[in-house]
C-alpha cells in the first residue's frame, strides 16, 4: 500500500500541475475579449446542488471575477483570472483554481456549462454592487 502512495505522489509531482500558494500569489491577468462578460447556466446542471439552482460567472476586462451561485440563498465569491501553465483559470478568494474553457459559444467552468447573457441576475448584481473586489460587469461584451 505504501508503494502505491509513493508512486501516486511521484506521478503528481511529475505531471506538471502547478499549484498556487495563495490567492494573493495569483497575478490578475486581463483575459481575452472572448471570455469577458456575464455567463450563466441555462437549465439544470450536474455541478449544482439542485435542478432549480443557477450559477453565474462575471468576468471583467481587467480580470476581476465574481462566481455567483443562487438557490435558497446567494453565494458570491470574488476572484481573478490568470494564466496558469498556458491555460486561463479563475482563482477565487479561497484559492480555488478552476479552468475557463471556451468551446464555441459556451464556457465550461467548475463542472458547469455557461452561456453568455446581457446582464447578471438581479441577485448577482446586488452581490456585485456590494463587492469591493470586482468592478462593475460589462453588458455582455
CSV table of C-alpha atoms in Angstrom, one decimal:
chain,number,residue,atom,x,y,z
A,1,UNK,CA,0.0,0.0,0.0
A,2,UNK,CA,2.8,2.4,0.9
A,3,UNK,CA,4.4,1.9,-2.6
A,4,UNK,CA,1.1,2.9,-4.3
A,5,UNK,CA,1.0,6.1,-2.2
A,6,UNK,CA,4.6,6.9,-3.1
A,7,UNK,CA,4.0,6.2,-6.7
A,8,UNK,CA,0.9,8.4,-6.7
A,9,UNK,CA,2.9,11.3,-5.2
A,10,UNK,CA,5.6,10.9,-7.7
A,11,UNK,CA,3.2,10.9,-10.6
A,12,UNK,CA,1.5,14.0,-9.2
A,13,UNK,CA,4.9,15.8,-8.8
A,14,UNK,CA,5.9,15.0,-12.3
A,15,UNK,CA,2.6,15.8,-14.0
A,16,UNK,CA,3.5,19.5,-14.3
A,17,UNK,CA,0.4,20.7,-12.4
A,18,UNK,CA,1.3,24.0,-10.9
A,19,UNK,CA,-0.2,25.0,-7.6
A,20,UNK,CA,-0.8,28.4,-6.3
A,21,UNK,CA,0.4,29.0,-2.8
A,22,UNK,CA,-2.3,31.6,-2.0
A,23,UNK,CA,-4.9,33.9,-3.6
A,24,UNK,CA,-2.5,36.8,-3.4
A,25,UNK,CA,0.2,34.9,-5.3
A,26,UNK,CA,-2.0,34.6,-8.4
A,27,UNK,CA,-1.3,37.5,-10.8
A,28,UNK,CA,-4.6,39.1,-12.0
A,29,UNK,CA,-4.3,39.0,-15.8
A,30,UNK,CA,-6.7,40.6,-18.2
A,31,UNK,CA,-8.5,37.8,-20.1
A,32,UNK,CA,-9.1,37.6,-23.9
A,33,UNK,CA,-12.2,39.5,-25.0
A,34,UNK,CA,-14.0,36.2,-25.7
A,35,UNK,CA,-14.1,35.5,-22.0
A,36,UNK,CA,-15.2,38.9,-20.8
A,37,UNK,CA,-18.8,39.3,-19.9
A,38,UNK,CA,-21.7,37.7,-18.0
A,39,UNK,CA,-22.0,34.0,-18.1
A,40,UNK,CA,-24.9,32.0,-16.8
A,41,UNK,CA,-26.2,28.4,-16.6
A,42,UNK,CA,-29.3,27.5,-18.6
A,43,UNK,CA,-31.4,24.9,-17.0
A,44,UNK,CA,-30.5,22.1,-14.6
A,45,UNK,CA,-26.8,21.2,-14.3
A,46,UNK,CA,-24.9,18.3,-12.6
A,47,UNK,CA,-22.5,20.8,-11.0
A,48,UNK,CA,-25.2,22.5,-9.0
A,49,UNK,CA,-26.9,21.4,-5.8
A,50,UNK,CA,-30.4,21.4,-7.2
A,51,UNK,CA,-32.2,21.5,-10.6
A,52,UNK,CA,-33.6,24.9,-9.5
A,53,UNK,CA,-30.1,26.3,-8.7
A,54,UNK,CA,-28.5,28.8,-11.0
A,55,UNK,CA,-24.9,29.8,-11.5
A,56,UNK,CA,-23.3,33.0,-13.0
A,57,UNK,CA,-19.8,34.0,-13.6
A,58,UNK,CA,-19.0,37.6,-14.2
A,59,UNK,CA,-15.6,38.3,-15.9
A,60,UNK,CA,-14.4,41.9,-16.3
A,61,UNK,CA,-11.9,43.1,-18.9
A,62,UNK,CA,-9.5,43.9,-16.0
A,63,UNK,CA,-9.6,40.3,-14.9
A,64,UNK,CA,-11.9,40.5,-11.9
A,65,UNK,CA,-14.4,37.8,-11.5
A,66,UNK,CA,-17.5,37.1,-9.4
A,67,UNK,CA,-18.7,33.5,-9.1
A,68,UNK,CA,-22.4,33.8,-8.1
A,69,UNK,CA,-24.5,30.7,-7.2
A,70,UNK,CA,-28.2,31.0,-6.4
A,71,UNK,CA,-30.6,28.5,-4.9
A,72,UNK,CA,-32.0,29.1,-1.4
A,73,UNK,CA,-29.6,32.0,-1.0
A,74,UNK,CA,-26.9,33.8,-2.9
A,75,UNK,CA,-23.2,32.8,-2.5
A,76,UNK,CA,-20.9,35.1,-4.4
A,77,UNK,CA,-17.1,34.6,-4.4
A,78,UNK,CA,-14.8,37.2,-5.9
A,79,UNK,CA,-11.8,36.1,-7.8
A,80,UNK,CA,-9.4,36.9,-10.7
A,81,UNK,CA,-8.4,35.5,-14.0
A,82,UNK,CA,-4.8,34.4,-14.6
A,83,UNK,CA,-2.8,32.3,-16.9
A,84,UNK,CA,-1.6,29.1,-15.3
A,85,UNK,CA,0.6,26.8,-17.3
A,86,UNK,CA,-0.7,28.4,-20.5
A,87,UNK,CA,-4.4,27.9,-19.6
A,88,UNK,CA,-6.9,30.6,-18.4
A,89,UNK,CA,-8.2,29.9,-14.9
A,90,UNK,CA,-10.3,31.7,-12.4
A,91,UNK,CA,-8.8,31.8,-8.9
A,92,UNK,CA,-11.3,32.7,-6.2
A,93,UNK,CA,-10.6,34.4,-2.9
A,94,UNK,CA,-10.5,30.9,-1.2
A,95,UNK,CA,-7.5,30.0,-3.5
A,96,UNK,CA,-9.7,27.5,-5.5
A,97,UNK,CA,-8.4,27.3,-9.1
A,98,UNK,CA,-10.9,26.4,-11.8
A,99,UNK,CA,-10.1,26.3,-15.6
A,100,UNK,CA,-12.0,28.5,-18.0
A,101,UNK,CA,-12.5,26.5,-21.2
A,102,UNK,CA,-14.3,28.2,-24.1
A,103,UNK,CA,-15.8,25.8,-26.6
A,104,UNK,CA,-17.6,27.7,-29.4
A,105,UNK,CA,-20.1,30.0,-27.6
A,106,UNK,CA,-20.2,28.1,-24.3
A,107,UNK,CA,-17.9,28.3,-21.3
A,108,UNK,CA,-17.0,25.2,-19.3
A,109,UNK,CA,-16.3,26.1,-15.8
A,110,UNK,CA,-16.3,24.2,-12.5
A,111,UNK,CA,-18.5,21.3,-13.8
A,112,UNK,CA,-20.9,23.8,-15.4
A,113,UNK,CA,-21.8,24.8,-18.9
A,114,UNK,CA,-22.5,28.6,-19.1
A,115,UNK,CA,-23.8,30.8,-21.9
A,116,UNK,CA,-23.2,34.5,-22.4
A,117,UNK,CA,-26.0,36.7,-21.3
A,118,UNK,CA,-26.5,40.5,-21.5
A,119,UNK,CA,-26.5,41.1,-17.7
A,120,UNK,CA,-26.2,39.2,-14.5
A,121,UNK,CA,-29.3,38.2,-12.5
A,122,UNK,CA,-30.7,40.9,-10.1
A,123,UNK,CA,-29.4,38.9,-7.1
A,124,UNK,CA,-25.9,38.7,-8.6
A,125,UNK,CA,-26.0,42.4,-9.5
A,126,UNK,CA,-26.7,43.1,-5.8
A,127,UNK,CA,-23.8,40.9,-4.8
A,128,UNK,CA,-21.5,42.6,-7.3
A,129,UNK,CA,-22.5,46.1,-6.1
A,130,UNK,CA,-21.6,45.0,-2.5
A,131,UNK,CA,-18.3,43.5,-3.5
A,132,UNK,CA,-15.2,45.8,-3.5
A,133,UNK,CA,-13.0,43.3,-5.3
A,134,UNK,CA,-14.9,43.1,-8.6
A,135,UNK,CA,-15.5,46.1,-10.9
A,136,UNK,CA,-18.9,46.6,-12.5
A,137,UNK,CA,-19.5,44.0,-15.1
A,138,UNK,CA,-19.7,44.9,-18.7
A,139,UNK,CA,-23.0,44.4,-20.5
A,140,UNK,CA,-22.1,41.1,-22.3
A,141,UNK,CA,-19.1,42.4,-24.2
